[in-house]
mmCIF file of N, CA and C in Angstrom:
data_model
loop_
_atom_site.group_PDB
_atom_site.id
_atom_site.type_symbol
_atom_site.label_atom_id
_atom_site.label_comp_id
_atom_site.label_asym_id
_atom_site.label_seq_id
_atom_site.Cartn_x
_atom_site.Cartn_y
_atom_site.Cartn_z
ATOM 1 N N UNK W 1 -7.084 -14.994 -14.612
ATOM 2 C CA UNK W 1 -8.466 -14.697 -14.222
ATOM 3 C C UNK W 1 -8.200 -13.511 -13.327
ATOM 4 N N UNK W 2 -9.291 -12.691 -14.137
ATOM 5 C CA UNK W 2 -9.507 -11.368 -12.947
ATOM 6 C C UNK W 2 -10.501 -11.433 -12.034
ATOM 7 N N UNK W 3 -10.712 -10.434 -11.008
ATOM 8 C CA UNK W 3 -11.491 -10.261 -10.380
ATOM 9 C C UNK W 3 -12.428 -9.282 -10.442
ATOM 10 N N UNK W 4 -13.420 -8.854 -10.809
ATOM 11 C CA UNK W 4 -14.037 -7.541 -11.156
ATOM 12 C C UNK W 4 -15.178 -7.315 -10.450
ATOM 13 N N UNK W 5 -15.604 -5.872 -10.155
ATOM 14 C CA UNK W 5 -16.835 -5.762 -9.591
ATOM 15 C C UNK W 5 -18.065 -6.145 -10.173
ATOM 16 N N UNK W 6 -18.977 -6.416 -9.668
ATOM 17 C CA UNK W 6 -20.032 -7.197 -10.369
ATOM 18 C C UNK W 6 -20.897 -5.934 -10.897
ATOM 19 N N UNK W 7 -21.009 -4.810 -10.301
ATOM 20 C CA UNK W 7 -21.675 -3.653 -11.004
ATOM 21 C C UNK W 7 -21.039 -3.339 -12.354
ATOM 22 N N UNK W 8 -19.904 -3.338 -12.507
ATOM 23 C CA UNK W 8 -19.080 -3.467 -13.704
ATOM 24 C C UNK W 8 -19.517 -4.325 -15.217
ATOM 25 N N UNK W 9 -19.904 -5.269 -14.331
ATOM 26 C CA UNK W 9 -20.394 -6.720 -15.218
ATOM 27 C C UNK W 9 -21.723 -6.504 -15.286
ATOM 28 N N UNK W 10 -22.396 -5.353 -15.048
ATOM 29 C CA UNK W 10 -23.935 -5.125 -15.214
ATOM 30 C C UNK W 10 -24.858 -5.587 -14.522
ATOM 31 N N UNK W 11 -24.425 -6.217 -13.242
ATOM 32 C CA UNK W 11 -25.120 -6.330 -12.282
ATOM 33 C C UNK W 11 -25.862 -5.655 -11.601
ATOM 34 N N UNK W 12 -27.035 -5.345 -11.073
ATOM 35 C CA UNK W 12 -27.631 -4.151 -10.469
ATOM 36 C C UNK W 12 -27.491 -4.240 -8.964
ATOM 37 N N UNK W 13 -26.224 -4.135 -8.415
ATOM 38 C CA UNK W 13 -25.796 -4.423 -7.134
ATOM 39 C C UNK W 13 -25.262 -2.954 -6.476
ATOM 40 N N UNK W 14 -25.374 -2.020 -7.210
ATOM 41 C CA UNK W 14 -24.893 -0.757 -6.834
ATOM 42 C C UNK W 14 -25.902 -0.235 -5.517
ATOM 43 N N UNK W 15 -25.407 0.504 -4.519
ATOM 44 C CA UNK W 15 -26.141 1.357 -3.499
ATOM 45 C C UNK W 15 -27.539 1.800 -4.054
ATOM 46 N N UNK W 16 -27.688 2.070 -5.230
ATOM 47 C CA UNK W 16 -29.270 2.874 -5.638
ATOM 48 C C UNK W 16 -29.765 1.759 -6.384
ATOM 49 N N UNK W 17 -29.503 0.477 -6.686
ATOM 50 C CA UNK W 17 -30.183 -0.787 -7.286
ATOM 51 C C UNK W 17 -29.354 -0.950 -8.742
ATOM 52 N N UNK W 18 -28.800 0.027 -9.351
ATOM 53 C CA UNK W 18 -28.461 -0.002 -10.718
ATOM 54 C C UNK W 18 -26.832 -0.711 -10.760
ATOM 55 N N UNK W 19 -26.290 -0.418 -11.766
ATOM 56 C CA UNK W 19 -25.271 -1.039 -12.041
ATOM 57 C C UNK W 19 -24.381 0.214 -13.093
ATOM 58 N N UNK W 20 -22.954 -0.326 -13.244
ATOM 59 C CA UNK W 20 -22.126 0.610 -14.073
ATOM 60 C C UNK W 20 -21.649 -0.355 -15.355
ATOM 61 N N UNK W 21 -22.710 -1.135 -15.840
ATOM 62 C CA UNK W 21 -21.661 -1.923 -17.134
ATOM 63 C C UNK W 21 -20.995 -1.290 -17.816
ATOM 64 N N UNK W 22 -19.754 -2.142 -17.754
ATOM 65 C CA UNK W 22 -18.782 -1.672 -19.095
ATOM 66 C C UNK W 22 -18.613 -2.957 -19.910
ATOM 67 N N UNK W 23 -18.702 -2.508 -21.112
ATOM 68 C CA UNK W 23 -18.476 -3.413 -22.334
ATOM 69 C C UNK W 23 -17.478 -4.693 -22.072
ATOM 70 N N UNK W 24 -16.129 -4.051 -21.576
ATOM 71 C CA UNK W 24 -14.835 -4.802 -21.588
ATOM 72 C C UNK W 24 -15.146 -5.503 -20.596
ATOM 73 N N UNK W 25 -15.624 -5.160 -19.552
ATOM 74 C CA UNK W 25 -15.544 -5.844 -18.399
ATOM 75 C C UNK W 25 -16.717 -7.107 -18.327
ATOM 76 N N UNK W 26 -17.930 -6.515 -19.112
ATOM 77 C CA UNK W 26 -18.509 -7.956 -19.407
ATOM 78 C C UNK W 26 -18.276 -8.989 -20.475
ATOM 79 N N UNK W 27 -17.337 -8.375 -21.278
ATOM 80 C CA UNK W 27 -16.746 -9.450 -22.320
ATOM 81 C C UNK W 27 -16.003 -10.433 -21.659
ATOM 82 N N UNK W 28 -15.104 -9.863 -20.381
ATOM 83 C CA UNK W 28 -14.301 -10.750 -19.975
ATOM 84 C C UNK W 28 -14.798 -11.836 -19.178
ATOM 85 N N UNK W 29 -16.099 -11.562 -18.409
ATOM 86 C CA UNK W 29 -17.015 -12.239 -17.698
ATOM 87 C C UNK W 29 -17.392 -13.330 -18.596
ATOM 88 N N UNK W 30 -18.171 -12.762 -19.569
ATOM 89 C CA UNK W 30 -18.647 -13.685 -20.511
ATOM 90 C C UNK W 30 -17.615 -14.976 -21.202
ATOM 91 N N UNK W 31 -16.499 -14.339 -21.381
ATOM 92 C CA UNK W 31 -15.329 -15.252 -21.810
ATOM 93 C C UNK W 31 -14.895 -16.200 -20.867
ATOM 94 N N UNK W 32 -15.275 -15.905 -19.514
ATOM 95 C CA UNK W 32 -14.769 -16.939 -18.494
ATOM 96 C C UNK W 32 -13.123 -16.358 -18.063
ATOM 97 N N UNK W 33 -12.921 -15.100 -18.208
ATOM 98 C CA UNK W 33 -11.618 -14.752 -18.073
ATOM 99 C C UNK W 33 -11.614 -13.846 -16.732
ATOM 100 N N UNK W 34 -12.790 -13.416 -15.947
ATOM 101 C CA UNK W 34 -13.513 -12.614 -14.937
ATOM 102 C C UNK W 34 -14.581 -13.368 -14.125
ATOM 103 N N UNK W 35 -14.173 -13.352 -12.881
ATOM 104 C CA UNK W 35 -15.313 -13.479 -12.159
ATOM 105 C C UNK W 35 -15.604 -12.335 -11.281
ATOM 106 N N UNK W 36 -17.162 -12.260 -11.350
ATOM 107 C CA UNK W 36 -17.702 -10.891 -10.809
ATOM 108 C C UNK W 36 -18.249 -10.803 -9.410
ATOM 109 N N UNK W 37 -17.831 -10.175 -8.788
ATOM 110 C CA UNK W 37 -17.886 -10.049 -7.265
ATOM 111 C C UNK W 37 -18.312 -8.858 -6.608
ATOM 112 N N UNK W 38 -19.259 -8.879 -5.648
ATOM 113 C CA UNK W 38 -19.553 -7.533 -4.984
ATOM 114 C C UNK W 38 -19.358 -7.847 -3.335
ATOM 115 N N UNK W 39 -18.561 -7.025 -2.851
ATOM 116 C CA UNK W 39 -18.426 -7.322 -1.604
ATOM 117 C C UNK W 39 -19.282 -6.750 -0.314
ATOM 118 N N UNK W 40 -19.854 -5.937 -1.202
ATOM 119 C CA UNK W 40 -21.159 -5.397 -0.240
ATOM 120 C C UNK W 40 -22.380 -6.246 -0.339
ATOM 121 N N UNK W 41 -22.352 -7.184 -1.128
ATOM 122 C CA UNK W 41 -23.217 -8.229 -1.331
ATOM 123 C C UNK W 41 -23.054 -9.126 -0.547
ATOM 124 N N UNK W 42 -21.824 -9.541 -0.614
ATOM 125 C CA UNK W 42 -21.205 -10.617 0.304
ATOM 126 C C UNK W 42 -21.343 -10.418 1.892
ATOM 127 N N UNK W 43 -21.081 -9.244 2.202
ATOM 128 C CA UNK W 43 -21.141 -8.897 3.688
ATOM 129 C C UNK W 43 -22.760 -8.772 4.380
ATOM 130 N N UNK W 44 -23.621 -9.145 3.125
ATOM 131 C CA UNK W 44 -25.168 -9.195 3.346
ATOM 132 C C UNK W 44 -25.781 -7.713 3.451
ATOM 133 N N UNK W 45 -25.139 -6.691 2.866
ATOM 134 C CA UNK W 45 -25.946 -5.682 2.715
ATOM 135 C C UNK W 45 -26.883 -5.656 1.676
ATOM 136 N N UNK W 46 -28.152 -4.966 2.054
ATOM 137 C CA UNK W 46 -28.959 -4.984 0.979
ATOM 138 C C UNK W 46 -28.883 -4.010 -0.607
ATOM 139 N N UNK W 47 -29.593 -4.645 -1.317
ATOM 140 C CA UNK W 47 -29.646 -3.529 -2.787
ATOM 141 C C UNK W 47 -31.136 -3.230 -3.019
ATOM 142 N N UNK W 48 -31.387 -1.878 -3.145
ATOM 143 C CA UNK W 48 -30.557 -0.943 -2.790
ATOM 144 C C UNK W 48 -30.456 -0.628 -1.399
ATOM 145 N N UNK W 49 -29.310 0.007 -1.114
ATOM 146 C CA UNK W 49 -29.215 0.514 0.298
ATOM 147 C C UNK W 49 -28.960 1.953 0.408
ATOM 148 N N UNK W 50 -28.653 2.396 1.710
ATOM 149 C CA UNK W 50 -28.417 4.165 2.057
ATOM 150 C C UNK W 50 -26.639 4.289 1.282
ATOM 151 N N UNK W 51 -26.514 5.111 0.841
ATOM 152 C CA UNK W 51 -25.218 5.334 0.320
ATOM 153 C C UNK W 51 -24.140 5.498 1.496
ATOM 154 N N UNK W 52 -22.967 5.216 1.281
ATOM 155 C CA UNK W 52 -21.756 4.902 2.222
ATOM 156 C C UNK W 52 -20.490 5.723 1.499
ATOM 157 N N UNK W 53 -19.659 6.408 2.691
ATOM 158 C CA UNK W 53 -18.767 6.826 2.073
ATOM 159 C C UNK W 53 -17.842 6.271 3.635
ATOM 160 N N UNK W 54 -16.258 6.505 3.252
ATOM 161 C CA UNK W 54 -15.437 6.268 4.320
ATOM 162 C C UNK W 54 -15.047 7.403 4.922
ATOM 163 N N UNK W 55 -15.067 7.718 6.454
ATOM 164 C CA UNK W 55 -14.716 8.773 7.182
ATOM 165 C C UNK W 55 -13.345 8.460 7.792
ATOM 166 N N UNK W 56 -12.637 9.372 7.536
ATOM 167 C CA UNK W 56 -11.065 9.161 8.350
ATOM 168 C C UNK W 56 -11.118 10.380 9.393
ATOM 169 N N UNK W 57 -11.091 9.599 10.502
ATOM 170 C CA UNK W 57 -10.653 10.280 11.762
ATOM 171 C C UNK W 57 -9.537 11.073 12.010
ATOM 172 N N UNK W 58 -9.542 11.918 13.015
ATOM 173 C CA UNK W 58 -8.086 12.690 13.121
ATOM 174 C C UNK W 58 -6.965 11.867 13.146
ATOM 175 N N UNK W 59 -7.193 10.774 13.963
ATOM 176 C CA UNK W 59 -6.051 9.589 14.573
ATOM 177 C C UNK W 59 -5.994 8.637 13.119
ATOM 178 N N UNK W 60 -6.548 9.172 11.850
ATOM 179 C CA UNK W 60 -6.137 8.165 10.741
ATOM 180 C C UNK W 60 -7.061 7.080 10.782
ATOM 181 N N UNK W 61 -7.845 6.487 11.753
ATOM 182 C CA UNK W 61 -8.758 5.316 11.781
ATOM 183 C C UNK W 61 -9.926 5.636 10.473
ATOM 184 N N UNK W 62 -9.755 4.228 9.962
ATOM 185 C CA UNK W 62 -11.284 4.755 8.780
ATOM 186 C C UNK W 62 -12.280 3.923 9.184
ATOM 187 N N UNK W 63 -13.548 4.421 9.084
ATOM 188 C CA UNK W 63 -14.747 3.588 9.259
ATOM 189 C C UNK W 63 -15.468 4.084 8.239
ATOM 190 N N UNK W 64 -16.649 3.205 7.835
ATOM 191 C CA UNK W 64 -17.547 3.594 6.973
ATOM 192 C C UNK W 64 -18.962 3.699 7.566
ATOM 193 N N UNK W 65 -19.401 4.891 6.964
ATOM 194 C CA UNK W 65 -20.728 5.307 7.754
ATOM 195 C C UNK W 65 -21.642 5.493 6.670
ATOM 196 N N UNK W 66 -22.952 5.310 6.806
ATOM 197 C CA UNK W 66 -23.876 5.615 5.922
ATOM 198 C C UNK W 66 -24.380 7.266 6.081
ATOM 199 N N UNK W 67 -25.441 7.655 4.910
ATOM 200 C CA UNK W 67 -25.731 8.846 5.014
ATOM 201 C C UNK W 67 -26.560 9.203 6.202
ATOM 202 N N UNK W 68 -27.146 8.352 6.547
ATOM 203 C CA UNK W 68 -28.007 8.311 7.930
ATOM 204 C C UNK W 68 -26.965 8.153 9.271
ATOM 205 N N UNK W 69 -25.873 7.996 9.064
ATOM 206 C CA UNK W 69 -24.787 8.197 10.421
ATOM 207 C C UNK W 69 -24.533 6.706 10.853
ATOM 208 N N UNK W 70 -25.090 5.567 10.379
ATOM 209 C CA UNK W 70 -25.059 4.413 10.714
ATOM 210 C C UNK W 70 -23.791 4.039 10.621
ATOM 211 N N UNK W 71 -22.827 3.277 11.533
ATOM 212 C CA UNK W 71 -21.781 2.717 11.272
ATOM 213 C C UNK W 71 -21.731 1.336 10.639
ATOM 214 N N UNK W 72 -21.065 1.104 9.414
ATOM 215 C CA UNK W 72 -21.136 -0.040 8.492
ATOM 216 C C UNK W 72 -19.761 -0.629 8.501
ATOM 217 N N UNK W 73 -18.862 -0.259 9.203
ATOM 218 C CA UNK W 73 -17.461 -0.763 9.281
ATOM 219 C C UNK W 73 -17.054 -2.227 9.426
ATOM 220 N N UNK W 74 -18.056 -2.732 10.233
ATOM 221 C CA UNK W 74 -17.765 -4.188 10.441
ATOM 222 C C UNK W 74 -18.505 -4.884 9.109
ATOM 223 N N UNK W 75 -19.306 -4.767 8.410
ATOM 224 C CA UNK W 75 -19.975 -4.924 7.477
ATOM 225 C C UNK W 75 -18.976 -5.303 6.059
ATOM 226 N N UNK W 76 -18.298 -3.983 5.774
ATOM 227 C CA UNK W 76 -17.537 -3.615 4.956
ATOM 228 C C UNK W 76 -16.147 -4.568 5.081
ATOM 229 N N UNK W 77 -15.890 -4.786 6.212
ATOM 230 C CA UNK W 77 -14.650 -5.631 6.718
ATOM 231 C C UNK W 77 -14.913 -7.078 6.162
ATOM 232 N N UNK W 78 -16.087 -7.214 6.575
ATOM 233 C CA UNK W 78 -16.468 -9.048 6.377
ATOM 234 C C UNK W 78 -16.541 -8.910 5.017
ATOM 235 N N UNK W 79 -17.219 -7.882 4.106
ATOM 236 C CA UNK W 79 -17.193 -8.070 2.627
ATOM 237 C C UNK W 79 -15.517 -8.172 2.026
ATOM 238 N N UNK W 80 -14.962 -7.506 2.405
ATOM 239 C CA UNK W 80 -13.760 -7.217 2.533
ATOM 240 C C UNK W 80 -12.921 -8.718 2.320
ATOM 241 N N UNK W 81 -12.998 -9.250 3.579
ATOM 242 C CA UNK W 81 -12.451 -10.582 3.732
ATOM 243 C C UNK W 81 -12.900 -11.625 2.753
ATOM 244 N N UNK W 82 -14.367 -11.646 2.707
ATOM 245 C CA UNK W 82 -14.841 -12.857 1.827
ATOM 246 C C UNK W 82 -14.683 -12.623 0.442
ATOM 247 N N UNK W 83 -14.282 -11.337 0.035
ATOM 248 C CA UNK W 83 -13.679 -11.015 -1.364
ATOM 249 C C UNK W 83 -12.254 -11.507 -1.432
ATOM 250 N N UNK W 84 -11.276 -11.556 -0.677
ATOM 251 C CA UNK W 84 -9.908 -12.099 -0.471
ATOM 252 C C UNK W 84 -10.322 -13.532 -0.273
ATOM 253 N N UNK W 85 -10.874 -13.998 0.198
ATOM 254 C CA UNK W 85 -10.876 -15.628 0.404
ATOM 255 C C UNK W 85 -11.294 -15.932 -0.801
ATOM 256 N N UNK W 86 -12.287 -15.493 -1.681
ATOM 257 C CA UNK W 86 -12.456 -15.883 -3.090
ATOM 258 C C UNK W 86 -11.374 -15.760 -3.963
ATOM 259 N N UNK W 87 -10.590 -14.402 -3.795
ATOM 260 C CA UNK W 87 -9.214 -14.303 -4.793
ATOM 261 C C UNK W 87 -8.519 -15.344 -4.417
ATOM 262 N N UNK W 88 -8.142 -15.573 -3.550
ATOM 263 C CA UNK W 88 -7.311 -16.691 -3.090
ATOM 264 C C UNK W 88 -7.359 -18.281 -3.500
ATOM 265 N N UNK W 89 -8.755 -18.433 -3.270
ATOM 266 C CA UNK W 89 -9.232 -19.534 -3.703
ATOM 267 C C UNK W 89 -8.846 -19.809 -5.380
ATOM 268 N N UNK W 90 -8.984 -18.901 -5.702
ATOM 269 C CA UNK W 90 -8.770 -18.996 -7.299
ATOM 270 C C UNK W 90 -7.956 -18.692 -8.135
ATOM 271 N N UNK W 91 -6.789 -18.118 -7.328
ATOM 272 C CA UNK W 91 -5.756 -17.486 -7.216
ATOM 273 C C UNK W 91 -5.429 -16.357 -8.143
ATOM 274 N N UNK W 92 -6.530 -15.366 -7.836
ATOM 275 C CA UNK W 92 -6.422 -14.213 -8.800
ATOM 276 C C UNK W 92 -5.346 -13.182 -8.148
ATOM 277 N N UNK W 93 -4.809 -12.757 -9.309
ATOM 278 C CA UNK W 93 -3.619 -11.712 -9.169
ATOM 279 C C UNK W 93 -4.079 -10.502 -9.425
ATOM 280 N N UNK W 94 -4.966 -10.066 -10.349
ATOM 281 C CA UNK W 94 -5.558 -8.888 -10.856
ATOM 282 C C UNK W 94 -6.827 -8.723 -10.463
ATOM 283 N N UNK W 95 -7.396 -7.350 -10.185
ATOM 284 C CA UNK W 95 -8.739 -7.092 -10.151
ATOM 285 C C UNK W 95 -8.917 -5.743 -10.863
ATOM 286 N N UNK W 96 -10.078 -5.551 -11.374
ATOM 287 C CA UNK W 96 -10.446 -4.547 -11.854
ATOM 288 C C UNK W 96 -11.845 -4.203 -11.298
ATOM 289 N N UNK W 97 -11.797 -2.947 -10.392
ATOM 290 C CA UNK W 97 -12.967 -2.798 -9.613
ATOM 291 C C UNK W 97 -13.295 -1.528 -9.727
ATOM 292 N N UNK W 98 -14.651 -1.070 -9.101
ATOM 293 C CA UNK W 98 -15.314 0.077 -9.475
ATOM 294 C C UNK W 98 -14.966 1.562 -8.570
ATOM 295 N N UNK W 99 -14.260 2.275 -9.501
ATOM 296 C CA UNK W 99 -13.645 3.621 -8.923
ATOM 297 C C UNK W 99 -14.606 4.427 -7.706
ATOM 298 N N UNK W 100 -14.010 4.692 -6.839
ATOM 299 C CA UNK W 100 -14.516 6.005 -5.811
ATOM 300 C C UNK W 100 -15.405 4.981 -4.745
ATOM 301 N N UNK W 101 -15.506 3.686 -5.155
ATOM 302 C CA UNK W 101 -16.592 3.101 -4.126
ATOM 303 C C UNK W 101 -15.971 2.872 -2.591
ATOM 304 N N UNK W 102 -16.695 2.583 -1.433
ATOM 305 C CA UNK W 102 -16.114 2.859 -0.506
ATOM 306 C C UNK W 102 -15.337 1.278 -0.275
ATOM 307 N N UNK W 103 -15.790 0.107 -1.032
ATOM 308 C CA UNK W 103 -15.426 -1.036 -1.084
ATOM 309 C C UNK W 103 -14.342 -1.208 -2.206
ATOM 310 N N UNK W 104 -14.603 -0.712 -3.213
ATOM 311 C CA UNK W 104 -13.560 -0.984 -4.463
ATOM 312 C C UNK W 104 -12.867 0.162 -4.988
ATOM 313 N N UNK W 105 -13.252 1.481 -4.472
ATOM 314 C CA UNK W 105 -12.191 2.488 -4.812
ATOM 315 C C UNK W 105 -10.885 2.246 -4.886
ATOM 316 N N UNK W 106 -10.115 2.717 -5.793
ATOM 317 C CA UNK W 106 -8.686 2.677 -6.016
ATOM 318 C C UNK W 106 -8.166 3.859 -6.216
ATOM 319 N N UNK W 107 -7.443 4.714 -5.374
ATOM 320 C CA UNK W 107 -6.628 5.713 -5.659
ATOM 321 C C UNK W 107 -7.199 6.947 -5.395
ATOM 322 N N UNK W 108 -8.601 6.884 -5.347
ATOM 323 C CA UNK W 108 -9.674 8.203 -4.876
ATOM 324 C C UNK W 108 -10.944 7.467 -4.500
ATOM 325 N N UNK W 109 -11.336 8.217 -3.277
ATOM 326 C CA UNK W 109 -12.640 7.660 -2.892
ATOM 327 C C UNK W 109 -13.393 9.156 -2.334
ATOM 328 N N UNK W 110 -14.555 9.071 -1.859
ATOM 329 C CA UNK W 110 -15.513 10.239 -1.505
ATOM 330 C C UNK W 110 -14.705 10.348 -0.199
ATOM 331 N N UNK W 111 -14.740 11.805 0.230
ATOM 332 C CA UNK W 111 -14.422 12.266 1.247
ATOM 333 C C UNK W 111 -15.047 11.907 2.567
ATOM 334 N N UNK W 112 -16.283 11.384 2.496
ATOM 335 C CA UNK W 112 -16.935 10.853 3.962
ATOM 336 C C UNK W 112 -18.116 12.121 4.235
ATOM 337 N N UNK W 113 -17.869 13.436 3.464
ATOM 338 C CA UNK W 113 -18.900 14.083 3.510
ATOM 339 C C UNK W 113 -20.183 14.060 2.972
ATOM 340 N N UNK W 114 -20.490 13.103 2.048
ATOM 341 C CA UNK W 114 -21.489 13.042 1.083
ATOM 342 C C UNK W 114 -22.154 14.298 0.038
ATOM 343 N N UNK W 115 -20.537 14.775 -0.020
ATOM 344 C CA UNK W 115 -20.719 16.161 -1.010
ATOM 345 C C UNK W 115 -20.243 16.058 -2.445
ATOM 346 N N UNK W 116 -19.457 14.928 -2.646
ATOM 347 C CA UNK W 116 -19.319 14.573 -4.084
ATOM 348 C C UNK W 116 -17.517 14.793 -4.068
ATOM 349 N N UNK W 117 -16.976 15.154 -3.132
ATOM 350 C CA UNK W 117 -15.606 15.771 -3.178
ATOM 351 C C UNK W 117 -14.756 14.419 -3.222
ATOM 352 N N UNK W 118 -13.676 14.175 -3.699
ATOM 353 C CA UNK W 118 -12.608 13.017 -3.795
ATOM 354 C C UNK W 118 -11.593 13.400 -3.054
ATOM 355 N N UNK W 119 -11.265 12.300 -2.309
ATOM 356 C CA UNK W 119 -9.550 12.675 -1.708
ATOM 357 C C UNK W 119 -9.158 11.352 -1.952
ATOM 358 N N UNK W 120 -7.727 11.293 -1.883
ATOM 359 C CA UNK W 120 -6.794 10.217 -2.079
ATOM 360 C C UNK W 120 -7.106 9.092 -1.086
ATOM 361 N N UNK W 121 -7.442 7.860 -1.658
ATOM 362 C CA UNK W 121 -7.601 6.700 -0.683
ATOM 363 C C UNK W 121 -7.818 5.983 -1.588
ATOM 364 N N UNK W 122 -8.177 4.265 -0.867
ATOM 365 C CA UNK W 122 -8.671 3.038 -1.452
ATOM 366 C C UNK W 122 -9.934 2.629 -0.499
ATOM 367 N N UNK W 123 -10.618 1.928 -1.262
ATOM 368 C CA UNK W 123 -11.695 1.480 -0.450
ATOM 369 C C UNK W 123 -11.167 0.327 0.376
ATOM 370 N N UNK W 124 -11.848 -0.157 0.956
ATOM 371 C CA UNK W 124 -11.521 -1.289 2.407
ATOM 372 C C UNK W 124 -11.186 -3.064 1.471
ATOM 373 N N UNK W 125 -11.761 -3.320 0.311
ATOM 374 C CA UNK W 125 -11.593 -4.048 -0.292
ATOM 375 C C UNK W 125 -10.410 -4.310 -0.925
ATOM 376 N N UNK W 126 -10.322 -2.925 -1.631
ATOM 377 C CA UNK W 126 -9.155 -2.732 -2.504
ATOM 378 C C UNK W 126 -7.779 -2.810 -1.541
ATOM 379 N N UNK W 127 -7.834 -2.002 -0.392
ATOM 380 C CA UNK W 127 -6.898 -2.091 0.608
ATOM 381 C C UNK W 127 -6.496 -3.514 1.024
ATOM 382 N N UNK W 128 -7.339 -4.468 1.250
ATOM 383 C CA UNK W 128 -7.019 -5.876 1.905
ATOM 384 C C UNK W 128 -6.529 -6.439 0.497
ATOM 385 N N UNK W 129 -6.844 -6.230 -0.631
ATOM 386 C CA UNK W 129 -6.435 -7.120 -1.623
ATOM 387 C C UNK W 129 -5.140 -6.819 -1.984
ATOM 388 N N UNK W 130 -4.528 -5.223 -2.146
ATOM 389 C CA UNK W 130 -3.143 -4.757 -2.344
ATOM 390 C C UNK W 130 -2.395 -5.439 -1.388
ATOM 391 N N UNK W 131 -2.836 -5.408 -0.061
ATOM 392 C CA UNK W 131 -2.150 -5.905 1.099
ATOM 393 C C UNK W 131 -1.957 -7.252 0.899
ATOM 394 N N UNK W 132 -2.544 -7.990 0.252
ATOM 395 C CA UNK W 132 -2.151 -9.435 -0.217
ATOM 396 C C UNK W 132 -1.366 -9.787 -1.583
ATOM 397 N N UNK W 133 -1.165 -8.875 -2.086
ATOM 398 C CA UNK W 133 -0.272 -8.785 -3.583
ATOM 399 C C UNK W 133 -1.350 -8.793 -4.733
ATOM 400 N N UNK W 134 -2.252 -8.469 -4.725
ATOM 401 C CA UNK W 134 -3.413 -8.485 -5.916
ATOM 402 C C UNK W 134 -3.248 -6.802 -6.307
ATOM 403 N N UNK W 135 -2.767 -7.103 -7.510
ATOM 404 C CA UNK W 135 -2.921 -5.980 -8.361
ATOM 405 C C UNK W 135 -4.250 -5.322 -8.682
ATOM 406 N N UNK W 136 -4.387 -4.025 -8.298
ATOM 407 C CA UNK W 136 -5.996 -3.527 -8.553
ATOM 408 C C UNK W 136 -5.990 -2.533 -9.477
ATOM 409 N N UNK W 137 -6.970 -2.629 -10.028
ATOM 410 C CA UNK W 137 -6.970 -1.555 -11.000
ATOM 411 C C UNK W 137 -8.700 -0.994 -11.200
ATOM 412 N N UNK W 138 -8.881 0.268 -11.565
ATOM 413 C CA UNK W 138 -10.489 0.744 -11.748
ATOM 414 C C UNK W 138 -10.816 0.623 -13.470
ATOM 415 N N UNK W 139 -11.929 0.580 -13.305
ATOM 416 C CA UNK W 139 -12.840 0.669 -14.590
ATOM 417 C C UNK W 139 -11.936 1.827 -15.686
ATOM 418 N N UNK W 140 -10.971 2.571 -15.109
ATOM 419 C CA UNK W 140 -10.371 3.800 -15.639
ATOM 420 C C UNK W 140 -9.079 3.395 -16.016
ATOM 421 N N UNK W 141 -8.651 2.427 -15.760
ATOM 422 C CA UNK W 141 -7.202 2.019 -16.070
ATOM 423 C C UNK W 141 -7.231 0.483 -16.613
ATOM 424 N N UNK W 142 -8.253 0.456 -17.930
ATOM 425 C CA UNK W 142 -8.449 -0.777 -18.485
ATOM 426 C C UNK W 142 -7.053 -1.036 -19.402
ATOM 427 N N UNK W 143 -6.533 0.055 -19.917
ATOM 428 C CA UNK W 143 -5.196 -0.028 -20.681
ATOM 429 C C UNK W 143 -4.300 -0.395 -19.856
ATOM 430 N N UNK W 144 -3.814 0.262 -18.700
ATOM 431 C CA UNK W 144 -3.090 -0.431 -17.730
ATOM 432 C C UNK W 144 -3.179 -1.715 -17.280
ATOM 433 N N UNK W 145 -4.284 -2.238 -17.047
ATOM 434 C CA UNK W 145 -4.351 -3.800 -16.514
ATOM 435 C C UNK W 145 -4.036 -4.678 -17.436
ATOM 436 N N UNK W 146 -3.662 -4.497 -18.664
ATOM 437 C CA UNK W 146 -2.853 -5.264 -19.589
ATOM 438 C C UNK W 146 -3.969 -6.506 -19.649
ATOM 439 N N UNK W 147 -5.159 -6.124 -20.624
ATOM 440 C CA UNK W 147 -6.209 -7.092 -21.235
ATOM 441 C C UNK W 147 -5.846 -7.628 -21.929
#
């Protein structure tokens, strides 16, 4: 069983109210081989919502702020923790999450300036899942995910 980002399964939960439907991911969900989850919705954030990015401070601390400057770090941590709880309850070992997202990004995330520039890093949910033994991939790594 895979854990997958809800937006990849065609659910309109992105910050802009849309989705990133991926046919392979949608098929996994329809076949009962994956469960779709949105950490941001689990945290109680609305859809649509103001775009958010991770800002890395000079001391290395990370926080998530929206484009209006509001600190939503605690909400994103809550979403990550709830996602981990679901993964543990089901025995999830692999996840396929949305690339570049402040929650689900894996390998690269936006740099916190809302300029579209990418930096190396992971979203909050991805970090927590990896720390707890879940292998995380993005929709760009479907062959590597050994589907």
